[in-house]
XYZ file of C-alpha atoms in Angstrom:
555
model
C -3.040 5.301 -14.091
C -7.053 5.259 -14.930
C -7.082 9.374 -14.784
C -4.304 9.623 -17.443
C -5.776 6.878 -19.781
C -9.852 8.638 -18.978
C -8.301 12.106 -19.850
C -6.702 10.480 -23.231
C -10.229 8.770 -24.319
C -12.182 11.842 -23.247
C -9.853 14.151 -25.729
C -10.552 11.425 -28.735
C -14.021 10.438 -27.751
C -14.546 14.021 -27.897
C -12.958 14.460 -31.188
C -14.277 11.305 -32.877
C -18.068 11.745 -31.513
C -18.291 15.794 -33.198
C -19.662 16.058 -36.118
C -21.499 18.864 -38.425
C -25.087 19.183 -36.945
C -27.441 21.339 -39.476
C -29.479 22.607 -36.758
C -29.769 26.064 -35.484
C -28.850 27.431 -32.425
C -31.617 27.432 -29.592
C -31.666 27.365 -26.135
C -30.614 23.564 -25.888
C -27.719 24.454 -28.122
C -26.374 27.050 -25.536
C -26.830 24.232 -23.051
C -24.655 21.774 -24.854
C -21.927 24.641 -25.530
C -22.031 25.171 -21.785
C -21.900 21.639 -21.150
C -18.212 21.176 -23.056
C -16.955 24.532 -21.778
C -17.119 22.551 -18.104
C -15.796 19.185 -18.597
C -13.111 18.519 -16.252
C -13.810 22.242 -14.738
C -16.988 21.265 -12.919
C -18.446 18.172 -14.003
C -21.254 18.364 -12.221
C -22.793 21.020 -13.857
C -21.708 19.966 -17.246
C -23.452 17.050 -16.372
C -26.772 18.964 -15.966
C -26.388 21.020 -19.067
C -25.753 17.834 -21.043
C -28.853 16.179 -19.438
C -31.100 19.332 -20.461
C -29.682 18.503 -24.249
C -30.386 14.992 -23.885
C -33.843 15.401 -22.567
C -35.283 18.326 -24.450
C -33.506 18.515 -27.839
C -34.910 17.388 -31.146
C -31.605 16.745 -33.012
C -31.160 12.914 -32.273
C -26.975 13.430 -32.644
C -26.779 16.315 -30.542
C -28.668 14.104 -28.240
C -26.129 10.909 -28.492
C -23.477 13.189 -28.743
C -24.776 14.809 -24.710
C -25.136 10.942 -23.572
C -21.856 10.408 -25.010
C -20.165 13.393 -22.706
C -22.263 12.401 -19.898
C -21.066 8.419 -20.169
C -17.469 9.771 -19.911
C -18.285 12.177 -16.746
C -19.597 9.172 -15.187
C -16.963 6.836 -15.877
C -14.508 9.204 -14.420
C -16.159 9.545 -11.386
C -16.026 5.330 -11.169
C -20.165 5.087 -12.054
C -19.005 2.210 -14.547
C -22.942 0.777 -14.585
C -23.936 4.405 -15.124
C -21.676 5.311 -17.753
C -22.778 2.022 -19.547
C -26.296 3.227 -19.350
C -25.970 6.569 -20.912
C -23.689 5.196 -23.779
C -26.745 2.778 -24.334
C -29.172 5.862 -24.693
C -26.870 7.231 -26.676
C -26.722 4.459 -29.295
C -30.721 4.525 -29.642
C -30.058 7.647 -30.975
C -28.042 7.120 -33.661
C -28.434 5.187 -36.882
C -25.250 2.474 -37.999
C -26.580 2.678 -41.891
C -25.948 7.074 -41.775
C -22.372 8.169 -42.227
C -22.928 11.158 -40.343
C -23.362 9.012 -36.886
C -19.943 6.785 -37.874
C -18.090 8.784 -35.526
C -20.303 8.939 -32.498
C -20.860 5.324 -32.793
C -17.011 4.910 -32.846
C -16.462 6.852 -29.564
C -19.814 5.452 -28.001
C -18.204 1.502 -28.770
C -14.907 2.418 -27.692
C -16.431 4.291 -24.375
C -18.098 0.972 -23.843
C -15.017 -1.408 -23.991
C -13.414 0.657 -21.952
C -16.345 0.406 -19.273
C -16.060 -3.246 -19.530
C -12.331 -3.406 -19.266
C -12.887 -1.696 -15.985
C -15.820 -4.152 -14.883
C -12.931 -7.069 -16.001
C -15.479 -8.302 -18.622
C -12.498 -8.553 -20.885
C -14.373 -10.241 -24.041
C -17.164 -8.404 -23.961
C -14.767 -4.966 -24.198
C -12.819 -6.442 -26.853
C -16.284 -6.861 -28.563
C -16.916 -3.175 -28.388
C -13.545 -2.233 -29.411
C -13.697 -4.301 -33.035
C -17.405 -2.469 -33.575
C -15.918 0.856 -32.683
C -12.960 -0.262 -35.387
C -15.792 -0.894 -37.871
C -16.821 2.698 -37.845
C -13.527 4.709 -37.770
C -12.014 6.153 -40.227
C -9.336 8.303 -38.289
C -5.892 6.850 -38.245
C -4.894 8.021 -34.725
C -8.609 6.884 -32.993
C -7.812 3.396 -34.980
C -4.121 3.308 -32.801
C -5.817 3.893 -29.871
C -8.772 1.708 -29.670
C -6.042 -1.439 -30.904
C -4.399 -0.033 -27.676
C -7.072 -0.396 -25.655
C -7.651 -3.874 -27.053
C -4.119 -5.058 -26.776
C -4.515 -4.142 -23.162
C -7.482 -6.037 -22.826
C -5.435 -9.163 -23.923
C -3.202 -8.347 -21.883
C -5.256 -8.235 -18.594
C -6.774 -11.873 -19.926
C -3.256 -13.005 -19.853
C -3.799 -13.506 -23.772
C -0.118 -11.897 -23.851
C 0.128 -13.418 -27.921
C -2.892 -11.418 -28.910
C -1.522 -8.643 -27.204
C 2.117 -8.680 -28.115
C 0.848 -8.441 -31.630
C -1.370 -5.816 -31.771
C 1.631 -3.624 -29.584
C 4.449 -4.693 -32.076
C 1.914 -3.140 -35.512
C 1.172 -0.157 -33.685
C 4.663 0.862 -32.546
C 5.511 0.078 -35.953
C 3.621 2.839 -36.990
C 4.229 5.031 -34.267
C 7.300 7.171 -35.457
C 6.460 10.804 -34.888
C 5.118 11.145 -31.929
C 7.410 10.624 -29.401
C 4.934 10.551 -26.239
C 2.692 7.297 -27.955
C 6.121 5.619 -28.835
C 7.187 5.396 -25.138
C 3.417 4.775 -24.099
C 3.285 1.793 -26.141
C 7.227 0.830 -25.695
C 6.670 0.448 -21.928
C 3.671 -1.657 -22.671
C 4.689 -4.107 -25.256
C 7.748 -4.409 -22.593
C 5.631 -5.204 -19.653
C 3.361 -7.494 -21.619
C 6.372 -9.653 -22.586
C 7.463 -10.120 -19.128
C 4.198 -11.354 -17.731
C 4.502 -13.627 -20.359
C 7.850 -14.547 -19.914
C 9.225 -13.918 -16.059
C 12.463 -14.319 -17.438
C 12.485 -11.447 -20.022
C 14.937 -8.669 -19.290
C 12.532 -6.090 -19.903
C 14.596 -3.043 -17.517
C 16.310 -1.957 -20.754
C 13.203 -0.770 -22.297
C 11.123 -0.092 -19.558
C 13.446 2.868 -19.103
C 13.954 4.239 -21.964
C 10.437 4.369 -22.087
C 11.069 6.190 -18.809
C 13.130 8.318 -20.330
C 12.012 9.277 -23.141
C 8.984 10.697 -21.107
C 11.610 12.843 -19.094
C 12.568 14.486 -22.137
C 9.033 14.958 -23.064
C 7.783 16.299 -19.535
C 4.848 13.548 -19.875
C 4.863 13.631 -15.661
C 1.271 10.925 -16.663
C 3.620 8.661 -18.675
C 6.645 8.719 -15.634
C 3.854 7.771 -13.338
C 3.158 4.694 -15.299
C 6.764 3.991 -15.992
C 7.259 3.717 -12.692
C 4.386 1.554 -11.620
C 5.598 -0.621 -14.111
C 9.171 -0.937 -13.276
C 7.952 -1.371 -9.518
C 6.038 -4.415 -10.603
C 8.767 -5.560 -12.677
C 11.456 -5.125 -10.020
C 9.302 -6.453 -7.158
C 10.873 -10.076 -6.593
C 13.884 -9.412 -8.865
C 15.453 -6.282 -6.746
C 13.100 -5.626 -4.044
C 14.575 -2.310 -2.941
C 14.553 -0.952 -6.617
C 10.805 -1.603 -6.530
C 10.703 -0.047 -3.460
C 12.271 3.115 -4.830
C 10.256 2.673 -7.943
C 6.709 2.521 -5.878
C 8.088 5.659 -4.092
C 8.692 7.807 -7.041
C 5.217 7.022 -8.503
C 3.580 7.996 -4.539
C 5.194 11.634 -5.276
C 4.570 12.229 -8.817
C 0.730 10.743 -8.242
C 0.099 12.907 -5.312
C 1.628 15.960 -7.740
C -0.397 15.088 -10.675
C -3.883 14.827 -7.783
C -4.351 11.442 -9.078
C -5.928 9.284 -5.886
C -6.504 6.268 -8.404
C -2.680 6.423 -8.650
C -2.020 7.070 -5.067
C -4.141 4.281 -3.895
C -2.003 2.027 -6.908
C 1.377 3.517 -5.734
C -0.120 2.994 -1.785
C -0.242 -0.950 -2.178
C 3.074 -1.631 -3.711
C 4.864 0.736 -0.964
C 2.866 -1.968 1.445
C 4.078 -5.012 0.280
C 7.380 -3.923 -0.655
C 8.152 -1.452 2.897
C 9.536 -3.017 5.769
C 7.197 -3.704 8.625
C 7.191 -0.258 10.890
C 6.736 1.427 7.754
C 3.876 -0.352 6.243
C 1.275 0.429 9.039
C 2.041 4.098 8.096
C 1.026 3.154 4.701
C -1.778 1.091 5.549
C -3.518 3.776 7.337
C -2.742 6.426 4.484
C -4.376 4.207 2.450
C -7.642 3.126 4.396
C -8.244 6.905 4.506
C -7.435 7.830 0.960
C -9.319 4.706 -0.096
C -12.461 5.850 2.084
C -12.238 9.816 1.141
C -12.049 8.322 -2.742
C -15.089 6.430 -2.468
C -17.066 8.862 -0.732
C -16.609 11.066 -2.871
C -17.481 8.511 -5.984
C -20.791 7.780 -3.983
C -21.999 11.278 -3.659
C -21.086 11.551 -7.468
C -23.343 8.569 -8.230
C -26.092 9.725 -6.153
C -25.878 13.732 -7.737
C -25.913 12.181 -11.422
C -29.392 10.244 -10.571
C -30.582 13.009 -8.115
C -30.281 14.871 -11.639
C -31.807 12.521 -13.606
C -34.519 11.915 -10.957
C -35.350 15.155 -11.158
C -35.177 15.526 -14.892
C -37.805 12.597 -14.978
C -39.787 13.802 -12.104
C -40.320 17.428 -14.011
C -41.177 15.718 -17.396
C -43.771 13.248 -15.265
C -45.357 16.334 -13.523
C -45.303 18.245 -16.554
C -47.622 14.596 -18.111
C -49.850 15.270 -14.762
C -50.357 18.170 -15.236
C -51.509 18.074 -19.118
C -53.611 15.032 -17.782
C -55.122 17.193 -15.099
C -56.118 19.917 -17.934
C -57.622 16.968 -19.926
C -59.787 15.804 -17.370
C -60.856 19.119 -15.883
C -62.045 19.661 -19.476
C -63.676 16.049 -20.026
C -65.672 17.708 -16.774
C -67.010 20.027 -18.039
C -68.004 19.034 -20.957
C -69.508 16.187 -19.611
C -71.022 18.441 -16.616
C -73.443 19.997 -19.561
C -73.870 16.804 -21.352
C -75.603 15.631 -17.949
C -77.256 19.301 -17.189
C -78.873 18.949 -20.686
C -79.986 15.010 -20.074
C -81.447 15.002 -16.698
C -80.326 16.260 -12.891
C -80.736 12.126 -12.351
C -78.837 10.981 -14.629
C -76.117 13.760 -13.846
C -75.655 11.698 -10.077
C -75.202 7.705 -11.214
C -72.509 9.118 -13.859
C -70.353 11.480 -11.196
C -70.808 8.728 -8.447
C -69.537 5.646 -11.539
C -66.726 8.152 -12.239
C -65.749 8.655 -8.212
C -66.039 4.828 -7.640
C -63.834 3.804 -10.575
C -61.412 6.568 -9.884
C -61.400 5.546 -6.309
C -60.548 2.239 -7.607
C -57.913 2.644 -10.168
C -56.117 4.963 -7.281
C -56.244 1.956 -4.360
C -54.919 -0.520 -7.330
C -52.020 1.413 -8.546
C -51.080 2.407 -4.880
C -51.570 -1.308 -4.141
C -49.157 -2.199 -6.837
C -46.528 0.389 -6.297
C -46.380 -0.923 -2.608
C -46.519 -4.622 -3.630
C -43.306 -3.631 -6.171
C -41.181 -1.877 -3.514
C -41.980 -4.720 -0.798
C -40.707 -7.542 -3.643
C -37.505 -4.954 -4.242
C -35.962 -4.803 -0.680
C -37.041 -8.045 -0.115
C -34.449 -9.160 -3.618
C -32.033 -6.951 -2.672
C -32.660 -8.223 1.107
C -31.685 -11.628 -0.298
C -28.904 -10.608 -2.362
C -27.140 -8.988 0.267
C -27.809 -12.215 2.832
C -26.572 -14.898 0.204
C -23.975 -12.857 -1.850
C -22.177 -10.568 0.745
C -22.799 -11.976 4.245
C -22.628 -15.950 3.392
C -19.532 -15.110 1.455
C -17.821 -13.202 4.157
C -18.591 -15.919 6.060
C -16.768 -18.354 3.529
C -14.100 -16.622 3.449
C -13.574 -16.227 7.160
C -14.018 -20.262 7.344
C -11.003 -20.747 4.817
C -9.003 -18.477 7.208
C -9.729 -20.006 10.427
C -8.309 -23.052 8.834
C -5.468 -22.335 6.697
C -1.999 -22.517 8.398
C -0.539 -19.777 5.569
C -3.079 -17.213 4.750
C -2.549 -15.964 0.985
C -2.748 -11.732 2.213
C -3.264 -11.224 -1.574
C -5.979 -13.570 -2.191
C -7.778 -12.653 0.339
C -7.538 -9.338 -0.200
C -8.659 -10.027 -3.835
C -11.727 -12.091 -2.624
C -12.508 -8.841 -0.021
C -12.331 -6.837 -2.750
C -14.761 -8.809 -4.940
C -17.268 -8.626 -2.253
C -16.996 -5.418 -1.554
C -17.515 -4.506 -5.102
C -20.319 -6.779 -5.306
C -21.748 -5.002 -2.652
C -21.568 -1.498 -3.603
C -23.173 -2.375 -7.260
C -25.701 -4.884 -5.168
C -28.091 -3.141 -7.445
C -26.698 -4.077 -10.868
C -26.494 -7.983 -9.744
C -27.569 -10.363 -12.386
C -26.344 -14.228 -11.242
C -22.868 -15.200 -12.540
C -21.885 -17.670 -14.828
C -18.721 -19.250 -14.860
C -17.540 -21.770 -17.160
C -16.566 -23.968 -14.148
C -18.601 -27.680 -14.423
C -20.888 -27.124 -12.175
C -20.378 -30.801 -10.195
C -16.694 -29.118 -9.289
C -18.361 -25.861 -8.348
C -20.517 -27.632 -5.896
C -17.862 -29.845 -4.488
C -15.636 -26.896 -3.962
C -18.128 -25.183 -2.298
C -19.077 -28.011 0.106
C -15.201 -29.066 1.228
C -14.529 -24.962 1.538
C -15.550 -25.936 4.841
C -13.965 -28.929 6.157
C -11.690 -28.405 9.283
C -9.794 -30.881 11.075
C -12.786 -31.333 13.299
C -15.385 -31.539 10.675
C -15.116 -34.133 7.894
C -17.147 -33.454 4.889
C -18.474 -36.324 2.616
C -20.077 -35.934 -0.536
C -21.594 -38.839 -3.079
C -22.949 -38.726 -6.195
C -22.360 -35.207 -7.228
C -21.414 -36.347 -11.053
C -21.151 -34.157 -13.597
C -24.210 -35.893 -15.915
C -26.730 -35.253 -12.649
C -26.685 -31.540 -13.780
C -26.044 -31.552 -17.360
C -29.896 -30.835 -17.731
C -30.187 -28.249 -14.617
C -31.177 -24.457 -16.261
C -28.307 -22.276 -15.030
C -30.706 -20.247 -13.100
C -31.827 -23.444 -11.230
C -27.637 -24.084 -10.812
C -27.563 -21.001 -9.459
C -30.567 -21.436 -6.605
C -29.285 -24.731 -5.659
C -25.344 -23.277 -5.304
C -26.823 -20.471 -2.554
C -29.056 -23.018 -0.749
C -26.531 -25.527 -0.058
C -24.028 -22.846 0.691
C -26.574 -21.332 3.449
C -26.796 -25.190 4.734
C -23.340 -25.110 5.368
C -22.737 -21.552 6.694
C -25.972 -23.157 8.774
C -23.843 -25.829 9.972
C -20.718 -24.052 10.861
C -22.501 -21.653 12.860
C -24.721 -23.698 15.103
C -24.222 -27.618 14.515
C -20.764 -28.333 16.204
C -20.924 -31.279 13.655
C -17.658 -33.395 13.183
C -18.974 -35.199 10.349
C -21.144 -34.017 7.443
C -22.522 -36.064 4.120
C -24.146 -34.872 1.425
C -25.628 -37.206 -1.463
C -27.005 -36.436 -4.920
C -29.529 -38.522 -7.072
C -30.999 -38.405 -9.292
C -35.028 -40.155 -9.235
C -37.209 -40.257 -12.218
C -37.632 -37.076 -13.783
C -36.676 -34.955 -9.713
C -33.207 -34.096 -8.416
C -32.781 -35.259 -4.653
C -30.041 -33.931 -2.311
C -29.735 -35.273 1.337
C -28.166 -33.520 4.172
C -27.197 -35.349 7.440
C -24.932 -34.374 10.425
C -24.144 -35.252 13.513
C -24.543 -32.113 15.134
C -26.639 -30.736 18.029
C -29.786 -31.296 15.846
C -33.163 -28.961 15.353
C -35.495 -28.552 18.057
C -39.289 -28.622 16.268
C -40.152 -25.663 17.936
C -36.923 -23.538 16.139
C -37.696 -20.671 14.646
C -36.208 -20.421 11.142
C -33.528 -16.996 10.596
C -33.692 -14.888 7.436
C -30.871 -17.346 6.006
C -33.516 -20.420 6.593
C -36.414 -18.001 5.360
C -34.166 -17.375 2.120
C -33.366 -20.662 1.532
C -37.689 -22.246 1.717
C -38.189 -19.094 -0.704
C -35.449 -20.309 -3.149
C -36.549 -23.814 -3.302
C -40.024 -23.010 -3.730
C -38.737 -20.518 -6.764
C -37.384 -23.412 -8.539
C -40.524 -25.936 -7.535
C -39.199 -27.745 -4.963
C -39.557 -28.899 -1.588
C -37.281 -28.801 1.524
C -38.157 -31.212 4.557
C -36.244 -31.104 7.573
C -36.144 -33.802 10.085
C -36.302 -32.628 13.545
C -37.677 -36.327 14.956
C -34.436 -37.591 15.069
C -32.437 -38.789 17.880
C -28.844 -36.476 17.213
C -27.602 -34.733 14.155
C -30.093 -33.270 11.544
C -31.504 -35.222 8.372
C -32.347 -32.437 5.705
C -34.016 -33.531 2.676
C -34.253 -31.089 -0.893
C -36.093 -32.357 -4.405
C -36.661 -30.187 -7.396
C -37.875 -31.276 -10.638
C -35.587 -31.507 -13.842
C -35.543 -28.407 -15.794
C-alpha cells in the first residue's frame, strides 16, 4: 500500500510546499517547470531538472521547494536516507519566523515523518508530524498529517493514541466519501489489534464497499490486505481469498510494494504445493524490486556527483586563472628585482607546492584506507556475526519461529544495504540483560554457558559507545568459540577493580596454539579494545581450554 499512500503525500506535499515566488522567470525557472511537468512520468529526469534549481538558483524557496520534490522522488524509489537528506537541505533554506515558507516547512516536516515511519523510528516521525501541524493552516493537509500520525501509533502498538486521533478525524470527514472509507477501514483495523476479539468484518467492508462504489481500485487493495490480516486465524480460507484479490488488483494497479505485501500472506495462508509457487514469484519480484531501487539510488548520487564534480572543476578552474595570474605578476616583480632572486622564489614556490600536493594526496589516501576499513568492520560485526547468531539459535531450537526469523533476516539485510548510514543502536534494554542475552544465545545442550557478576550497577557508569564496543567484542568471542573451540563448558565473569572494568573468558575447548594467527574477527576485536583504552591478553600457556582476559577503564 506505500505507492497509494506516496502518491497521496506527493499531491499535498505538492500543494502545501507552492507558494507565490516574486522572482522572474530565467533559465532555472524553466528547469523547475520542467522538473514538475515529469514527476511520476520520468523521475529521473525530473530529478535532474530539480537538482539544476537546487544548485544554481538564487531564490532560497524555489530552492527548498526543488529539494522538497526531489526528497519525495527519492522516497518513492525506497532511498529513505536520501530522501531525509534532501528534505534537510531543504529546511536550510527556509526561514520558520517568514510566513511565506509556512507551507514548505509543513510539507518538508510531514515528508520527514513519513521517512521515519518507513525507517520504524516511530517517535521521531510523530515528532515531525506535530512541527509540520505547527505550520499548517490548510484544513485537509491538517487531516492528513493526524492520519499519518495516528498510523504511527498505530504501528507502536499505541492503539489509544491512535484510536483517538481516527475517531476526530472521521468525525469530520463527511463529504468526501473516498477519506471516510480510508479512515473507516483504519480506525477498524486499529481496534482489532487492540482488541483480537473485536468484530471488526462489519466495517472493514463497508469500507470495502464504499470504495467499490467509488472505483478507488488503491483503497480495495488496502481493504483487502486488511481483511486478509483480519481473517487470517479467524477464517483461514477467507484470508486466503482476501490475499488473492489484493495479488490481482496490485499486479493491475503495477504496484510491486503491494505484490510483494499480497505475495507473503498468499504464503502463509496457501497450502503447501502452492506456496513454493509463491515463494519463487516472490524471491524474483523481491530481487527485480530492489534492483531496480539500487540503480535508482546510485543515478540520484551519480547526479549529484556530477553536479558537485562540475561546481568543484568550475572552483579549479577559477583557481587555476588566479594563479596563472599571481605568475605573472610575480614573473615581473622578479624580472624587475634580480635574475637571482627570480630562481630561490620559483624553486620555494615548486617545493611548497610539491609539498602541499604529497600531503593532501597523503590524506585523501589515509581517509579512504580508515573508510573501508569502518565499513570493513561494520559489515564483519553487524552482518556476518549476526548471521551467525542467528544460525546458532536455529541449530538449536526444536520449533523454529519462520516469522521471526524471517523478521531478524530482514533486519540484517536492511542493515546491510544502508551499511553506510550505520550509527550504533541504542535500545532501552539494561544493558546487564543485553549482555546476558547475548552470551546464553549460544548455549546448546553440549555447551553450558556460565556467567557471574554481570549486575546491572557494573555498567551504570559505562558511556554507551563503550556499551556498544564491549557488546561486539564479546559477541565475536563467542561466534569465536562456536566456530573453533568444541567447548562444552564456557564462563564468563565481570568485576569490577578500582576505577577498570575486568571481564574473564575461560573454556574448555581445544585451546590457542601461540603461534595462531589472529582472523579479521580477532583483528577487529584488539582494534575495538584498544578504541576504548583497553587491553586484551590471551592465554595460550595453558594446559586445555583458553583463559582470555579484557580490562578497560571506567568511562
Amino acid at each position: 500500500m506505500k505507492n497509494h499512500i506516496l502518491i497521496l503525500l506527493l499531491s499535498i506535499s505538492l500543494f502545501a510546499c507552492k507558494d507565490k515566488i516574486s522572482s522572474p522567470v530565467s533559465t532555472k525557472d524553466i528547469d523547475f517547470d520542467k522538473g514538475e511537468s515529469l514527476i511520476y512520468k520520468n523521475n529521473d529526469s525530473a530529478f535532474i531538472y530539480f537538482n539544476r534549481v537546487a544548485t544554481g538558483n538564487k531564490d532560497s524557496l524555489r530552492v527548498a521547494m526543488s529539494y522538497n520534490y526531489m526528497a519525495i522522488i527519492q522516497s518513492d524509489a525506497g532511498d529513505y536516507f536520501g530522501a531525509q537528506e534532501s528534505l534537510m537541505l531543504s529546511l536550510k533554506f527556509l526561514n520558520e519566523s517568514k510566513k511565506s515558507d509556512y507551507s514548505c516547512l509543513a510539507s518538508n516536516y510531514n515528508e520527514l515523518g513519513a521517512t521515519n515511519n518507513n525507517l520504524r523510528n516511530y517517535d521521531l516521525a510523530l515528532n515531525y508530524f506535530k512541527k509540520a501541524m505547527q505550520f499548517t493552516t490548510n484544513d485537509f493537509f491538517k487531516l492528513v498529517i493526524s492520519n499519518n500520525m495516528a498510523l504511527s501509533y498505530q504501528k507502536s502498538k499505541r492503539y489509544n493514541q491512535a484510536i483517538q486521533i481516527y475517531q476526530q478525524i472521521i468525525s469530520l470527514e463527511n463529504n468526501n466519501k473516498t477519506e471516510y472509507a480510508r479512515i473507516l477501514s483504519n480506525i477498524s483495523k486499529t481496534k482489532w489489534l487492540q482488541n483480537p476479539n473485536y468484530n471488526a468484518a462489519p466495517y472493514l467492508l463497508k469500507a470495502l464497499n464504499i470504495r467499490k462504489n467509488e472505483n478507488d481500485e488503491w483503497g480495495q487493495n488496502a481493504s483487502y490486505a486488511h481483511l486478509s490480516d483480519y481473517y487470517s486465524k479467524k477464517q483461514p480460507d477467507s484470508a486466503l481469498l482476501y490475499a488473492l484479490k489484493m495479488y490481482y488488483i496490485a499486479q493491475k494497479l503495477k504496484s510491486p510494494d503491494d505484490q510483494l505485501e499480497a505475495l507473503q500472506k498468499l504464503i502463509k495462508l496457501s497450502p503447501p504445493n502452492a506456496t513454493k509457487q509463491y515463494f519463487e514469484t516472490y524471491q524474483q519480484l523481491a530481487d527485480s524490486v530492489q534492483t531496480a531501487r539500487n540503480a535508482a539510488k546510485n543515478q540520484f548520487a551519480l547526479i549529484r556527483y556530477e553536479t558537485e564534480k562540475s561546481k568543484a572543476d568550475n572552483l579549479k578552474l577559477q583557481k587555476e586563472n588566479t594563479e596563472k595570474k599571481y605568475e605573472i605578476a610575480t614573473r615581473e616583480f622578479l624580472l624587475a628585482a634580480g635574475f637571482i632572486l627570480f630562481i630561490a622564489v620559483s624553486i620555494i614556490a615548486m617545493l611548497w607546492y610539491r609539498k602541499r600536493k604529497q600531503k593532501i594526496e597523503s590524506e585523501a589516501k589515509t581517509a579512504i584506507r580508515e573508510s573501508q576499513l569502518k565499513t570493513s568492520k561494520k559489515v564483519h560485526d553487524v552482518v556476518a556475526n549476526g548471521l551467525y547468531r542467528v544460525m546458532s539459535e536455529m541449530e538449536n531450537q526444536e520449533h523454529i519461529n519462520k516469522d521471526s526469523v524471517l523478521d531478524r533476516i530482514e533486519d540484517l539485510y536492511e542493515k546491510s544495504r544502508d551499511i553506510s548510514y550505520e550509527e550504533p543502536l541504542r535500545s532501552n534494554q539494561p544493558f546487564h540483560e543485553k549482555i546476558a542475552e547475548l552470551l546464553k544465545s549460544f548455549a546448546t545442550e553440549n555447551t553450558h554457558i556460565a556467567i557471574a557478576g554481570n549486575a546491572a550497577e557494573l555498567w551504570e557508569k559505562i558511556n554507551p559507545n563503550v556499551q556498544y564496543e564491549v557488546e561486539h567484542i564479546l559477541q565475536e568471542l563467542m561466534v569465536n568459540m562456536k566456530k573453533h573451540s568444541a567447548a562444552s563448558k564456557v564462563a564468563v565473569r565481570f568485576e569490577q577493580k578500582e576505577n577498570q572494568i575486568n571481564i574473564f573468558y575461560t573454556d574448555n575447548g581445544l585451546g590457542m596454539k601461540a603461534s595462531t594467527t589472529f582472523n579479521n574477527g580477532l583483528r577487529n576485536t584488539g582494534n575495538r579494545i584498544s578504541g576504548i583504552g583497553g587491553a586484551i591478553n590471551f592465554d595460550t600457556k595453558a594446559e586445555k581450554g583458553l583463559k582470555i582476559q579484557l580490562s578497560f577503564p571506567l568511562s
